[in-house]
Amino acid sequence: MRIRRAIIYLSVSLITFGAGLLSASLVMRKEASISSIIRSIGLSQIPPLQFTLIGRACGLGYDRLYELPDGQRMNEGSFCKQSTEQGQKAWRDLLAKSSRIVERVSDYENRFGEKGERVVALFPADNYQQESARILWYNGGKCYLYTKAPSLDLALEFESSQGYEY
């Protein structure tokens, strides 16, 4: 009986130790986030953030403004030009303004099932807005899609939660 109890205690201790090591290694990574730690150790019962649609705009593209429970705001939408050439130039110009490209994946399927390039990038603050993180998608045409948030964690959380208001 004592051996069985010792084995159970040892097993629980090893599992707890392993979860601690995994969490510590994720925290030490520069881009680690609380949400990635939660997902990695399987605590998915924590509810996702709520993204509340508070505004819409349209023209050549569209923009949707969302608010989080803590008052932060973020956007998602599309930016379009009159021609493919203008769209390609706008894409290049946008990427040139980024302070850092975090990830770049070609042949990525977006939420509409279309293939194109997905770029995750950080952008510096300017006269009109604070520093931001963006998830961008472009297939070489007139328009690109974007998700723009105050932090990379929020942009990725929005993307993974599929919080889009259709």
Coordinates of N, CA and C in Angstrom, one line a residue:
M1 N 0.8 -1.2 0.0 CA 0.0 0.0 0.0 C 0.9 1.3 0.0
R2 N 1.9 1.3 0.8 CA 2.8 2.4 0.8 C 3.5 2.6 -0.5
I3 N 3.9 1.5 -1.2 CA 4.6 1.6 -2.5 C 3.6 2.3 -3.5
R4 N 2.3 1.9 -3.5 CA 1.4 2.4 -4.4 C 1.2 3.9 -4.2
R5 N 1.1 4.3 -2.9 CA 0.9 5.7 -2.6 C 2.2 6.5 -3.0
A6 N 3.3 5.9 -2.8 CA 4.6 6.6 -3.2 C 4.6 6.8 -4.7
I7 N 4.2 5.8 -5.4 CA 4.2 5.9 -6.9 C 3.2 7.0 -7.3
I8 N 2.1 7.1 -6.7 CA 1.1 8.1 -7.0 C 1.7 9.5 -6.7
Y9 N 2.2 9.7 -5.5 CA 2.9 11.0 -5.2 C 4.0 11.3 -6.1
L10 N 4.8 10.4 -6.5 CA 5.9 10.6 -7.4 C 5.4 11.0 -8.8
S11 N 4.3 10.3 -9.3 CA 3.7 10.7 -10.6 C 3.2 12.1 -10.6
V12 N 2.4 12.4 -9.6 CA 1.8 13.8 -9.5 C 3.0 14.8 -9.4
S13 N 4.0 14.5 -8.6 CA 5.1 15.5 -8.5 C 5.8 15.7 -9.9
L14 N 6.0 14.6 -10.6 CA 6.7 14.7 -11.9 C 5.8 15.5 -12.9
I15 N 4.5 15.2 -12.9 CA 3.6 16.0 -13.8 C 3.7 17.5 -13.5
T16 N 3.6 17.8 -12.2 CA 3.6 19.2 -11.7 C 4.9 19.8 -12.1
F17 N 6.0 19.1 -11.9 CA 7.3 19.6 -12.2 C 7.4 19.9 -13.7
G18 N 7.0 19.0 -14.5 CA 7.0 19.1 -16.0 C 6.2 20.3 -16.5
A19 N 5.0 20.5 -15.9 CA 4.2 21.7 -16.2 C 4.9 23.0 -15.8
G20 N 5.5 23.0 -14.7 CA 6.3 24.1 -14.2 C 7.4 24.5 -15.2
L21 N 8.2 23.4 -15.6 CA 9.3 23.7 -16.5 C 8.8 24.2 -17.9
L22 N 7.7 23.6 -18.4 CA 7.1 24.1 -19.6 C 6.7 25.6 -19.5
S23 N 6.0 25.9 -18.4 CA 5.6 27.3 -18.2 C 6.8 28.2 -18.1
A24 N 7.8 27.9 -17.4 CA 8.9 28.7 -17.2 C 9.7 28.9 -18.5
S25 N 9.8 27.9 -19.3 CA 10.5 28.0 -20.6 C 9.7 28.9 -21.6
L26 N 8.4 28.9 -21.5 CA 7.6 29.7 -22.4 C 7.7 31.2 -21.9
V27 N 7.7 31.4 -20.6 CA 7.8 32.8 -20.1 C 9.1 33.4 -20.5
M28 N 10.2 32.6 -20.5 CA 11.5 33.1 -20.8 C 11.6 33.5 -22.3
R29 N 10.8 33.0 -23.2 CA 10.8 33.4 -24.6 C 10.3 34.8 -24.7
K30 N 11.0 35.6 -25.6 CA 10.7 37.0 -25.7 C 9.2 37.3 -26.0
E31 N 8.6 36.5 -26.9 CA 7.3 36.7 -27.4 C 6.2 35.9 -26.7
A32 N 6.6 35.3 -25.5 CA 5.7 34.4 -24.8 C 4.5 35.3 -24.3
S33 N 3.4 34.7 -24.2 CA 2.2 35.4 -23.6 C 1.5 34.5 -22.7
I34 N 0.7 35.1 -21.9 CA -0.1 34.3 -20.9 C -1.1 33.4 -21.7
S35 N -1.7 33.8 -22.7 CA -2.6 33.0 -23.5 C -1.9 31.8 -24.1
S36 N -0.6 31.9 -24.5 CA 0.1 30.8 -25.1 C 0.5 29.8 -24.0
I37 N 0.8 30.3 -22.8 CA 1.1 29.4 -21.7 C -0.2 28.6 -21.3
I38 N -1.3 29.3 -21.2 CA -2.5 28.6 -20.9 C -2.9 27.5 -21.9
R39 N -2.7 27.8 -23.2 CA -3.0 26.8 -24.2 C -2.0 25.7 -24.1
S40 N -0.7 25.9 -23.8 CA 0.3 24.9 -23.8 C 0.1 23.9 -22.7
I41 N -0.5 24.3 -21.6 CA -0.7 23.4 -20.5 C -2.1 22.9 -20.4
G42 N -2.9 23.3 -21.4 CA -4.3 22.7 -21.5 C -5.3 23.3 -20.7
L43 N -5.2 24.5 -20.2 CA -6.2 25.2 -19.4 C -7.1 26.0 -20.2
S44 N -7.7 25.4 -21.2 CA -8.5 26.1 -22.2 C -9.9 26.5 -21.6
Q45 N -10.2 26.1 -20.4 CA -11.5 26.5 -19.8 C -11.6 28.0 -19.5
I46 N -10.5 28.7 -19.5 CA -10.5 30.1 -19.3 C -11.1 30.8 -20.5
P47 N -12.1 31.6 -20.2 CA -12.9 32.2 -21.4 C -12.0 33.1 -22.2
P48 N -12.2 33.1 -23.5 CA -11.5 34.1 -24.4 C -12.0 35.5 -24.2
L49 N -11.2 36.5 -24.6 CA -11.5 37.9 -24.5 C -12.8 38.1 -25.4
Q50 N -13.6 39.0 -24.9 CA -14.8 39.4 -25.7 C -14.4 40.6 -26.5
F51 N -14.6 40.6 -27.8 CA -14.4 41.7 -28.8 C -15.7 42.2 -29.2
T52 N -16.1 43.4 -28.8 CA -17.4 44.0 -29.0 C -17.3 45.0 -30.2
L53 N -18.0 44.7 -31.3 CA -18.0 45.6 -32.4 C -18.7 47.0 -32.0
I54 N -17.9 48.1 -32.2 CA -18.5 49.4 -31.8 C -18.5 50.4 -33.0
G55 N -18.0 50.0 -34.2 CA -18.0 50.9 -35.3 C -17.7 50.2 -36.6
R56 N -18.2 50.7 -37.7 CA -17.9 50.2 -39.0 C -17.7 51.4 -40.0
A57 N -16.9 51.1 -41.0 CA -16.7 52.1 -42.1 C -16.5 51.3 -43.4
C58 N -16.8 51.9 -44.5 CA -16.5 51.3 -45.7 C -16.3 52.3 -46.8
G59 N -15.7 51.9 -47.9 CA -15.3 52.7 -49.0 C -14.7 51.7 -50.0
L60 N -13.5 51.9 -50.4 CA -12.8 50.9 -51.3 C -12.6 49.6 -50.5
G61 N -12.4 49.7 -49.2 CA -12.2 48.6 -48.3 C -13.3 48.7 -47.2
Y62 N -13.0 48.1 -46.1 CA -13.8 48.2 -44.9 C -13.0 48.3 -43.7
D63 N -13.6 48.8 -42.6 CA -12.9 48.8 -41.3 C -13.9 48.5 -40.2
R64 N -13.6 47.7 -39.3 CA -14.5 47.4 -38.1 C -13.6 47.7 -36.9
L65 N -14.2 48.5 -36.0 CA -13.6 48.8 -34.7 C -14.2 48.0 -33.6
Y66 N -13.3 47.4 -32.8 CA -13.8 46.6 -31.7 C -13.2 47.1 -30.4
E67 N -14.0 46.9 -29.3 CA -13.5 47.3 -28.0 C -13.5 46.0 -27.1
L68 N -12.5 46.0 -26.2 CA -12.3 44.9 -25.3 C -12.9 45.4 -23.9
P69 N -13.1 44.5 -23.0 CA -13.7 44.8 -21.7 C -12.8 45.9 -20.9
D70 N -11.5 45.9 -21.2 CA -10.7 46.9 -20.5 C -10.6 48.2 -21.2
G71 N -11.4 48.4 -22.2 CA -11.4 49.7 -22.9 C -10.4 49.8 -24.1
Q72 N -9.5 48.9 -24.3 CA -8.6 48.9 -25.4 C -9.4 48.7 -26.7
R73 N -8.9 49.3 -27.8 CA -9.6 49.2 -29.1 C -8.7 48.6 -30.1
M74 N -9.3 47.9 -31.1 CA -8.5 47.4 -32.2 C -9.4 47.4 -33.4
N75 N -8.7 47.2 -34.6 CA -9.5 47.2 -35.9 C -9.2 45.9 -36.7
E76 N -10.1 45.6 -37.6 CA -9.8 44.6 -38.6 C -10.6 45.1 -39.8
G77 N -10.0 44.7 -41.0 CA -10.7 45.1 -42.2 C -9.8 44.9 -43.4
S78 N -10.1 45.6 -44.5 CA -9.4 45.5 -45.7 C -9.1 46.9 -46.2
F79 N -7.9 47.0 -46.9 CA -7.5 48.3 -47.5 C -7.3 48.0 -49.0
C80 N -8.0 48.8 -49.8 CA -8.0 48.5 -51.2 C -7.6 49.8 -52.0
K81 N -7.1 49.5 -53.2 CA -6.7 50.6 -54.1 C -7.5 50.4 -55.4
Q82 N -7.3 51.3 -56.4 CA -8.1 51.2 -57.6 C -7.5 50.1 -58.6
S83 N -6.3 49.8 -58.5 CA -5.7 48.9 -59.4 C -4.8 47.9 -58.7
T84 N -4.4 46.8 -59.3 CA -3.5 45.8 -58.7 C -2.1 46.5 -58.5
E85 N -1.7 47.3 -59.4 CA -0.4 48.0 -59.3 C -0.4 48.9 -58.1
Q86 N -1.4 49.6 -57.9 CA -1.5 50.5 -56.7 C -1.6 49.6 -55.4
G87 N -2.3 48.5 -55.5 CA -2.4 47.6 -54.3 C -1.1 47.1 -53.9
Q88 N -0.3 46.6 -54.9 CA 1.0 46.1 -54.7 C 1.9 47.2 -54.1
K89 N 1.9 48.4 -54.5 CA 2.7 49.5 -54.0 C 2.3 49.8 -52.6
A90 N 0.9 49.8 -52.3 CA 0.5 50.1 -50.9 C 1.0 49.0 -50.0
W91 N 1.0 47.7 -50.4 CA 1.5 46.6 -49.6 C 3.0 46.8 -49.3
R92 N 3.8 47.1 -50.3 CA 5.2 47.3 -50.1 C 5.5 48.5 -49.2
D93 N 4.7 49.6 -49.4 CA 4.9 50.8 -48.6 C 4.5 50.5 -47.1
L94 N 3.4 49.7 -46.9 CA 3.0 49.3 -45.5 C 4.1 48.5 -44.8
L95 N 4.6 47.5 -45.5 CA 5.7 46.7 -44.9 C 6.9 47.4 -44.6
A96 N 7.2 48.4 -45.5 CA 8.4 49.2 -45.2 C 8.3 50.1 -44.0
K97 N 7.1 50.4 -43.5 CA 6.9 51.2 -42.3 C 7.0 50.4 -41.1
S98 N 7.0 49.0 -41.2 CA 7.0 48.2 -40.0 C 8.4 48.3 -39.3
S99 N 8.3 48.2 -38.0 CA 9.6 48.3 -37.2 C 10.2 46.9 -37.1
R100 N 9.3 45.8 -37.3 CA 9.9 44.5 -37.2 C 8.8 43.5 -37.8
I101 N 9.3 42.6 -38.7 CA 8.5 41.5 -39.2 C 8.7 40.4 -38.3
V102 N 7.6 39.9 -37.6 CA 7.7 38.8 -36.7 C 7.6 37.5 -37.4
E103 N 6.8 37.4 -38.4 CA 6.5 36.2 -39.1 C 6.1 36.5 -40.5
R104 N 6.5 35.7 -41.5 CA 6.1 35.9 -42.9 C 5.9 34.5 -43.5
V105 N 4.6 34.2 -43.9 CA 4.3 32.9 -44.5 C 3.7 33.1 -45.8
S106 N 4.3 32.5 -46.9 CA 3.7 32.6 -48.2 C 2.7 31.4 -48.3
D107 N 1.8 31.5 -49.2 CA 0.8 30.5 -49.5 C 0.0 30.1 -48.3
Y108 N -0.5 31.1 -47.6 CA -1.3 30.9 -46.3 C -2.8 31.1 -46.7
E109 N -3.6 30.2 -46.2 CA -5.0 30.3 -46.5 C -5.7 31.2 -45.4
N110 N -6.4 32.2 -45.9 CA -7.1 33.1 -44.9 C -8.4 32.6 -44.5
R111 N -9.2 33.3 -43.7 CA -10.5 32.9 -43.2 C -11.5 32.7 -44.3
F112 N -11.3 33.2 -45.5 CA -12.2 33.1 -46.6 C -11.8 31.9 -47.5
G113 N -10.7 31.2 -47.2 CA -10.3 30.1 -48.0 C -9.4 30.5 -49.1
E114 N -9.0 31.8 -49.2 CA -8.1 32.2 -50.3 C -6.6 32.1 -49.9
K115 N -5.8 31.9 -50.8 CA -4.3 31.7 -50.5 C -3.6 33.0 -50.8
G116 N -2.6 33.3 -50.0 CA -1.8 34.5 -50.1 C -0.7 34.6 -49.1
E117 N -0.1 35.7 -48.9 CA 1.0 35.9 -47.9 C 0.4 36.4 -46.6
R118 N 0.8 35.8 -45.5 CA 0.4 36.3 -44.2 C 1.7 36.9 -43.5
V119 N 1.5 38.1 -43.0 CA 2.7 38.7 -42.3 C 2.2 39.2 -41.0
V120 N 3.0 38.9 -40.0 CA 2.8 39.4 -38.6 C 3.9 40.4 -38.4
A121 N 3.5 41.7 -38.1 CA 4.5 42.7 -38.0 C 4.2 43.7 -36.8
L122 N 5.2 44.4 -36.4 CA 5.1 45.4 -35.4 C 5.3 46.8 -36.0
F123 N 4.6 47.8 -35.6 CA 4.6 49.1 -36.2 C 4.9 50.1 -35.1
P124 N 5.8 51.1 -35.4 CA 6.0 52.1 -34.4 C 4.9 53.1 -34.3
A125 N 4.9 53.8 -33.1 CA 3.9 54.9 -33.0 C 4.2 56.0 -33.9
D126 N 3.1 56.7 -34.3 CA 3.3 57.9 -35.1 C 2.4 59.1 -34.6
N127 N 2.3 60.1 -35.3 CA 1.5 61.3 -34.9 C 0.0 61.0 -34.6
Y128 N -0.5 59.9 -35.2 CA -1.9 59.6 -35.2 C -2.3 58.4 -34.3
Q129 N -1.4 57.5 -34.1 CA -1.7 56.3 -33.4 C -0.6 55.8 -32.5
Q130 N -0.9 54.9 -31.6 CA 0.1 54.3 -30.7 C 0.8 53.2 -31.5
E131 N 1.9 52.6 -30.9 CA 2.5 51.5 -31.4 C 1.5 50.4 -31.6
S132 N 1.6 49.6 -32.7 CA 0.6 48.5 -32.9 C 1.3 47.3 -33.5
A133 N 0.5 46.2 -33.4 CA 0.9 44.9 -34.0 C -0.2 44.7 -35.0
R134 N 0.2 44.1 -36.1 CA -0.7 43.8 -37.2 C -0.5 42.4 -37.8
I135 N -1.6 41.8 -38.1 CA -1.6 40.5 -38.8 C -2.2 40.9 -40.2
L136 N -1.4 40.7 -41.2 CA -1.7 41.2 -42.6 C -1.8 40.0 -43.5
W137 N -2.7 40.1 -44.5 CA -2.8 39.0 -45.5 C -2.9 39.7 -46.9
Y138 N -2.2 39.2 -47.9 CA -2.2 39.8 -49.2 C -2.0 38.7 -50.3
N139 N -2.8 38.8 -51.4 CA -2.6 37.8 -52.5 C -2.2 38.5 -53.8
G140 N -1.6 39.7 -53.7 CA -1.1 40.3 -54.9 C -2.1 41.2 -55.7
G141 N -3.3 41.3 -55.2 CA -4.3 42.1 -55.9 C -4.5 43.5 -55.5
K142 N -5.7 44.0 -55.5 CA -6.0 45.4 -55.2 C -6.1 45.6 -53.7
C143 N -6.4 44.6 -52.9 CA -6.7 44.8 -51.5 C -5.8 43.9 -50.6
Y144 N -5.6 44.3 -49.4 CA -5.0 43.5 -48.4 C -5.9 43.5 -47.1
L145 N -5.9 42.4 -46.3 CA -6.6 42.3 -45.1 C -5.7 42.6 -43.9
Y146 N -6.3 43.2 -42.9 CA -5.5 43.5 -41.7 C -6.2 43.3 -40.4
T147 N -5.5 43.0 -39.4 CA -6.0 43.0 -38.0 C -4.9 43.9 -37.3
K148 N -5.4 45.0 -36.7 CA -4.5 45.9 -36.0 C -4.9 46.0 -34.5
A149 N -3.9 45.8 -33.6 CA -4.2 45.8 -32.2 C -3.1 46.5 -31.5
P150 N -3.3 46.9 -30.2 CA -2.3 47.5 -29.4 C -1.1 46.6 -29.1
S151 N -1.3 45.3 -29.1 CA -0.2 44.4 -28.8 C -0.3 43.1 -29.7
L152 N 0.8 42.4 -29.8 CA 0.8 41.2 -30.6 C -0.1 40.2 -30.0
D153 N -0.1 40.1 -28.7 CA -1.0 39.1 -28.0 C -2.4 39.3 -28.3
L154 N -2.9 40.6 -28.3 CA -4.3 40.9 -28.7 C -4.6 40.5 -30.1
A155 N -3.7 40.9 -31.0 CA -4.0 40.6 -32.4 C -4.1 39.1 -32.7
L156 N -3.2 38.3 -32.0 CA -3.2 36.8 -32.2 C -4.5 36.2 -31.5
E157 N -4.8 36.8 -30.4 CA -6.0 36.3 -29.6 C -7.3 36.5 -30.5
F158 N -7.3 37.7 -31.1 CA -8.5 38.1 -32.0 C -8.6 37.1 -33.1
E159 N -7.4 36.8 -33.8 CA -7.4 35.9 -34.9 C -7.8 34.5 -34.5
S160 N -7.3 34.0 -33.4 CA -7.6 32.7 -33.0 C -9.0 32.5 -32.5
S161 N -9.6 33.6 -31.9 CA -10.9 33.5 -31.4 C -12.0 33.6 -32.5
Q162 N -11.5 34.0 -33.7 CA -12.4 34.2 -34.8 C -13.5 35.2 -34.4
G163 N -13.1 36.3 -33.8 CA -14.0 37.3 -33.3 C -14.6 38.2 -34.4
Y164 N -14.3 37.9 -35.6 CA -14.8 38.8 -36.7 C -16.3 38.9 -36.7
E165 N -16.7 40.1 -36.9 CA -18.2 40.4 -37.1 C -18.4 40.4 -38.6
Y166 N -19.1 39.4 -39.1 CA -19.4 39.3 -40.5 C -20.5 40.2 -41.0

